Amino acid sequence: MSTQALPSEPGPARRTVVAAVGGVGLAAALAACGDSDSSDSAKTSGDGGTGGAAGSGAGAAGGGVLAKTADIPQGGGKVFADQGVVVTQPTAGTFKAFSATCTHQGCMVKDVADGTINCPCHGSKYDPATGSVTAGPAPRPLPAKTIKVEGDSIKLA
Ligand code: FES
């Protein structure tokens, strides 16, 4: 039993011999072995490189742009429910962003209309320029969110 196992396993020994002798056939076997080793390591480093590049690309594309400036009506705004953000343009070229979660009981504000950000649940209204409460039961202003305007893109910072 053990005598059969031994001849089939002398990997290191065979490798040493091949290195010393440089036999073509055995060298090929060694090269094959070496190939699989090196492709493994190449694969690992390749994955790392690709992953890093893809990650930074996705971050730039996915994390960033919330809206185009043209999407935000001047004197009004737009609710981005997925991001929980309401973006307003109180005066031309000035963009503001606030949490879209009503400070009363946590409903998502519905829209920006008639000069206010409006919560549908109990009628709270907020100032689109400052987020402060202008009407309704809301106890606090909408917290501001930080955005960046780059060209015609509005990005969540
Ligand atoms: Fe917005 Fe009540 S949750 S007014």
PDB file of C-alpha atoms and ligand atoms in Angstrom:
ATOM      1  CA  MET A   1       0.000   0.000   0.000  1.00  0.00           C
ATOM      2  CA  SER A   2       2.469   2.535   1.083  1.00  0.00           C
ATOM      3  CA  THR A   3       4.906   1.398  -1.577  1.00  0.00           C
ATOM      4  CA  GLN A   4       2.344   2.255  -4.245  1.00  0.00           C
ATOM      5  CA  ALA A   5       1.611   5.623  -2.810  1.00  0.00           C
ATOM      6  CA  LEU A   6       5.230   6.664  -2.693  1.00  0.00           C
ATOM      7  CA  PRO A   7       6.155   6.445  -6.411  1.00  0.00           C
ATOM      8  CA  SER A   8       3.098   8.389  -7.450  1.00  0.00           C
ATOM      9  CA  GLU A   9       3.825  11.251  -5.161  1.00  0.00           C
ATOM     10  CA  PRO A  10       7.420  12.248  -5.544  1.00  0.00           C
ATOM     11  CA  GLY A  11       6.548  15.544  -7.034  1.00  0.00           C
ATOM     12  CA  PRO A  12       9.231  17.569  -5.370  1.00  0.00           C
ATOM     13  CA  ALA A  13      11.839  14.912  -6.048  1.00  0.00           C
ATOM     14  CA  ARG A  14      10.928  14.691  -9.734  1.00  0.00           C
ATOM     15  CA  ARG A  15      11.052  18.396 -10.021  1.00  0.00           C
ATOM     16  CA  THR A  16      14.495  18.492  -8.593  1.00  0.00           C
ATOM     17  CA  VAL A  17      15.686  15.868 -11.019  1.00  0.00           C
ATOM     18  CA  VAL A  18      14.218  17.642 -14.005  1.00  0.00           C
ATOM     19  CA  ALA A  19      15.782  20.879 -13.027  1.00  0.00           C
ATOM     20  CA  ALA A  20      19.122  19.164 -12.839  1.00  0.00           C
ATOM     21  CA  VAL A  21      18.835  17.066 -16.003  1.00  0.00           C
ATOM     22  CA  GLY A  22      16.817  19.344 -18.200  1.00  0.00           C
ATOM     23  CA  GLY A  23      15.170  16.447 -20.054  1.00  0.00           C
ATOM     24  CA  VAL A  24      12.825  17.691 -22.751  1.00  0.00           C
ATOM     25  CA  GLY A  25       9.902  15.440 -21.935  1.00  0.00           C
ATOM     26  CA  LEU A  26      10.152  16.026 -18.283  1.00  0.00           C
ATOM     27  CA  ALA A  27      10.766  19.673 -18.799  1.00  0.00           C
ATOM     28  CA  ALA A  28       7.524  19.861 -20.706  1.00  0.00           C
ATOM     29  CA  ALA A  29       5.767  18.189 -17.827  1.00  0.00           C
ATOM     30  CA  LEU A  30       7.369  20.637 -15.485  1.00  0.00           C
ATOM     31  CA  ALA A  31       6.447  23.505 -17.735  1.00  0.00           C
ATOM     32  CA  ALA A  32       2.857  22.354 -17.741  1.00  0.00           C
ATOM     33  CA  CYS A  33       3.000  22.251 -14.018  1.00  0.00           C
ATOM     34  CA  GLY A  34       4.579  25.642 -13.956  1.00  0.00           C
ATOM     35  CA  ASP A  35       1.969  26.983 -16.319  1.00  0.00           C
ATOM     36  CA  SER A  36      -0.839  26.022 -14.070  1.00  0.00           C
ATOM     37  CA  ASP A  37       0.949  27.647 -11.177  1.00  0.00           C
ATOM     38  CA  SER A  38       1.634  30.839 -13.015  1.00  0.00           C
ATOM     39  CA  SER A  39      -1.812  31.036 -14.541  1.00  0.00           C
ATOM     40  CA  ASP A  40      -3.243  30.742 -11.102  1.00  0.00           C
ATOM     41  CA  SER A  41      -1.219  33.616  -9.847  1.00  0.00           C
ATOM     42  CA  ALA A  42      -1.819  35.602 -13.018  1.00  0.00           C
ATOM     43  CA  LYS A  43      -5.504  35.003 -12.634  1.00  0.00           C
ATOM     44  CA  THR A  44      -5.446  36.197  -9.091  1.00  0.00           C
ATOM     45  CA  SER A  45      -3.633  39.395  -9.870  1.00  0.00           C
ATOM     46  CA  GLY A  46      -5.719  39.902 -12.981  1.00  0.00           C
ATOM     47  CA  ASP A  47      -8.898  39.638 -10.996  1.00  0.00           C
ATOM     48  CA  GLY A  48      -7.603  42.177  -8.570  1.00  0.00           C
ATOM     49  CA  GLY A  49      -6.792  44.635 -11.284  1.00  0.00           C
ATOM     50  CA  THR A  50     -10.043  44.171 -13.086  1.00  0.00           C
ATOM     51  CA  GLY A  51     -12.055  44.384  -9.916  1.00  0.00           C
ATOM     52  CA  GLY A  52     -10.415  47.599  -8.914  1.00  0.00           C
ATOM     53  CA  ALA A  53     -10.995  49.197 -12.270  1.00  0.00           C
ATOM     54  CA  ALA A  54     -14.580  48.050 -12.429  1.00  0.00           C
ATOM     55  CA  GLY A  55     -15.191  49.211  -8.897  1.00  0.00           C
ATOM     56  CA  SER A  56     -13.987  52.712  -9.494  1.00  0.00           C
ATOM     57  CA  GLY A  57     -15.887  52.890 -12.755  1.00  0.00           C
ATOM     58  CA  ALA A  58     -19.114  51.811 -11.132  1.00  0.00           C
ATOM     59  CA  GLY A  59     -18.575  54.267  -8.328  1.00  0.00           C
ATOM     60  CA  ALA A  60     -18.217  57.155 -10.717  1.00  0.00           C
ATOM     61  CA  ALA A  61     -21.209  56.173 -12.775  1.00  0.00           C
ATOM     62  CA  GLY A  62     -23.576  54.727 -10.227  1.00  0.00           C
ATOM     63  CA  GLY A  63     -22.955  56.620  -7.025  1.00  0.00           C
ATOM     64  CA  GLY A  64     -22.900  60.009  -8.505  1.00  0.00           C
ATOM     65  CA  VAL A  65     -25.371  61.589 -10.802  1.00  0.00           C
ATOM     66  CA  LEU A  66     -28.725  62.146  -9.199  1.00  0.00           C
ATOM     67  CA  ALA A  67     -30.283  64.264 -11.891  1.00  0.00           C
ATOM     68  CA  LYS A  68     -29.664  66.646 -14.703  1.00  0.00           C
ATOM     69  CA  THR A  69     -30.090  70.285 -13.904  1.00  0.00           C
ATOM     70  CA  ALA A  70     -32.738  70.392 -16.635  1.00  0.00           C
ATOM     71  CA  ASP A  71     -34.778  67.865 -14.635  1.00  0.00           C
ATOM     72  CA  ILE A  72     -35.286  70.333 -11.807  1.00  0.00           C
ATOM     73  CA  PRO A  73     -37.855  72.987 -12.577  1.00  0.00           C
ATOM     74  CA  GLN A  74     -36.846  76.505 -11.695  1.00  0.00           C
ATOM     75  CA  GLY A  75     -38.861  77.695  -8.726  1.00  0.00           C
ATOM     76  CA  GLY A  76     -39.797  74.079  -8.024  1.00  0.00           C
ATOM     77  CA  GLY A  77     -38.097  70.782  -7.508  1.00  0.00           C
ATOM     78  CA  LYS A  78     -38.275  67.072  -7.808  1.00  0.00           C
ATOM     79  CA  VAL A  79     -38.489  64.190  -5.371  1.00  0.00           C
ATOM     80  CA  PHE A  80     -36.064  61.300  -5.860  1.00  0.00           C
ATOM     81  CA  ALA A  81     -37.773  58.621  -3.856  1.00  0.00           C
ATOM     82  CA  ASP A  82     -35.127  55.964  -4.430  1.00  0.00           C
ATOM     83  CA  GLN A  83     -32.474  58.180  -2.929  1.00  0.00           C
ATOM     84  CA  GLY A  84     -34.810  59.760  -0.377  1.00  0.00           C
ATOM     85  CA  VAL A  85     -33.849  63.186  -1.584  1.00  0.00           C
ATOM     86  CA  VAL A  86     -35.753  66.206  -2.828  1.00  0.00           C
ATOM     87  CA  VAL A  87     -33.837  68.582  -5.073  1.00  0.00           C
ATOM     88  CA  THR A  88     -35.057  72.117  -5.598  1.00  0.00           C
ATOM     89  CA  GLN A  89     -34.070  75.081  -7.678  1.00  0.00           C
ATOM     90  CA  PRO A  90     -35.396  78.047  -5.691  1.00  0.00           C
ATOM     91  CA  THR A  91     -33.724  80.541  -8.004  1.00  0.00           C
ATOM     92  CA  ALA A  92     -32.236  80.020 -11.426  1.00  0.00           C
ATOM     93  CA  GLY A  93     -29.017  78.073 -11.222  1.00  0.00           C
ATOM     94  CA  THR A  94     -29.200  77.517  -7.461  1.00  0.00           C
ATOM     95  CA  PHE A  95     -29.855  73.938  -6.479  1.00  0.00           C
ATOM     96  CA  LYS A  96     -30.671  72.699  -3.009  1.00  0.00           C
ATOM     97  CA  ALA A  97     -31.258  69.227  -1.705  1.00  0.00           C
ATOM     98  CA  PHE A  98     -32.979  67.977   1.391  1.00  0.00           C
ATOM     99  CA  SER A  99     -33.990  64.717   2.922  1.00  0.00           C
ATOM    100  CA  ALA A 100     -37.317  63.708   1.427  1.00  0.00           C
ATOM    101  CA  THR A 101     -38.450  62.178   4.706  1.00  0.00           C
ATOM    102  CA  CYS A 102     -41.019  64.315   6.446  1.00  0.00           C
ATOM    103  CA  THR A 103     -39.938  65.212   9.951  1.00  0.00           C
ATOM    104  CA  HIS A 104     -43.459  64.718  11.236  1.00  0.00           C
ATOM    105  CA  GLN A 105     -44.025  60.994  10.963  1.00  0.00           C
ATOM    106  CA  GLY A 106     -41.615  59.980   8.278  1.00  0.00           C
ATOM    107  CA  CYS A 107     -43.699  59.985   5.122  1.00  0.00           C
ATOM    108  CA  MET A 108     -41.878  60.652   1.889  1.00  0.00           C
ATOM    109  CA  VAL A 109     -42.636  64.139   0.673  1.00  0.00           C
ATOM    110  CA  LYS A 110     -44.603  63.974  -2.529  1.00  0.00           C
ATOM    111  CA  ASP A 111     -43.700  66.916  -4.672  1.00  0.00           C
ATOM    112  CA  VAL A 112     -42.600  70.486  -4.914  1.00  0.00           C
ATOM    113  CA  ALA A 113     -45.573  72.547  -5.983  1.00  0.00           C
ATOM    114  CA  ASP A 114     -47.070  75.941  -5.299  1.00  0.00           C
ATOM    115  CA  GLY A 115     -43.796  77.101  -3.843  1.00  0.00           C
ATOM    116  CA  THR A 116     -43.469  74.442  -1.189  1.00  0.00           C
ATOM    117  CA  ILE A 117     -42.216  70.910  -0.656  1.00  0.00           C
ATOM    118  CA  ASN A 118     -45.332  69.006   0.272  1.00  0.00           C
ATOM    119  CA  CYS A 119     -45.965  66.011   2.470  1.00  0.00           C
ATOM    120  CA  PRO A 120     -49.141  64.146   1.529  1.00  0.00           C
ATOM    121  CA  CYS A 121     -49.720  62.520   4.885  1.00  0.00           C
ATOM    122  CA  HIS A 122     -50.759  65.398   7.143  1.00  0.00           C
ATOM    123  CA  GLY A 123     -50.145  68.413   4.996  1.00  0.00           C
ATOM    124  CA  SER A 124     -46.766  69.619   6.159  1.00  0.00           C
ATOM    125  CA  LYS A 125     -45.097  72.051   3.813  1.00  0.00           C
ATOM    126  CA  TYR A 126     -41.479  73.063   3.621  1.00  0.00           C
ATOM    127  CA  ASP A 127     -39.617  75.941   2.081  1.00  0.00           C
ATOM    128  CA  PRO A 128     -37.770  74.691  -1.011  1.00  0.00           C
ATOM    129  CA  ALA A 129     -34.926  77.134  -0.436  1.00  0.00           C
ATOM    130  CA  THR A 130     -34.188  76.286   3.186  1.00  0.00           C
ATOM    131  CA  GLY A 131     -36.145  73.162   4.064  1.00  0.00           C
ATOM    132  CA  SER A 132     -37.813  75.008   6.929  1.00  0.00           C
ATOM    133  CA  VAL A 133     -41.398  74.234   7.852  1.00  0.00           C
ATOM    134  CA  THR A 134     -43.930  76.637   6.404  1.00  0.00           C
ATOM    135  CA  ALA A 135     -47.084  74.782   7.343  1.00  0.00           C
ATOM    136  CA  GLY A 136     -48.413  71.673   8.979  1.00  0.00           C
ATOM    137  CA  PRO A 137     -47.483  69.531  11.914  1.00  0.00           C
ATOM    138  CA  ALA A 138     -43.833  68.923  10.970  1.00  0.00           C
ATOM    139  CA  PRO A 139     -41.697  69.790  13.993  1.00  0.00           C
ATOM    140  CA  ARG A 140     -38.397  70.410  12.253  1.00  0.00           C
ATOM    141  CA  PRO A 141     -36.969  71.491   8.905  1.00  0.00           C
ATOM    142  CA  LEU A 142     -36.008  68.906   6.346  1.00  0.00           C
ATOM    143  CA  PRO A 143     -32.314  68.149   6.865  1.00  0.00           C
ATOM    144  CA  ALA A 144     -30.164  69.475   4.054  1.00  0.00           C
ATOM    145  CA  LYS A 145     -28.290  67.088   1.806  1.00  0.00           C
ATOM    146  CA  THR A 146     -25.050  67.975   0.155  1.00  0.00           C
ATOM    147  CA  ILE A 147     -25.041  68.007  -3.604  1.00  0.00           C
ATOM    148  CA  LYS A 148     -22.552  69.063  -6.220  1.00  0.00           C
ATOM    149  CA  VAL A 149     -23.440  70.537  -9.549  1.00  0.00           C
ATOM    150  CA  GLU A 150     -20.934  69.617 -12.229  1.00  0.00           C
ATOM    151  CA  GLY A 151     -21.824  70.913 -15.642  1.00  0.00           C
ATOM    152  CA  ASP A 152     -25.419  69.852 -16.121  1.00  0.00           C
ATOM    153  CA  SER A 153     -25.222  66.990 -13.636  1.00  0.00           C
ATOM    154  CA  ILE A 154     -26.366  67.108 -10.049  1.00  0.00           C
ATOM    155  CA  LYS A 155     -24.481  64.664  -7.884  1.00  0.00           C
ATOM    156  CA  LEU A 156     -25.145  63.542  -4.381  1.00  0.00           C
ATOM    157  CA  ALA A 157     -22.004  64.232  -2.407  1.00  0.00           C
TER     158      ALA A 157
HETATM  159 FE1  FES B   1     -45.549  64.441   6.805  1.00  0.00          FE
HETATM  160 FE2  FES B   1     -47.262  63.934   8.817  1.00  0.00          FE
HETATM  161  S1  FES B   1     -45.716  62.655   8.025  1.00  0.00           S
HETATM  162  S2  FES B   1     -47.129  65.672   7.588  1.00  0.00           S
END
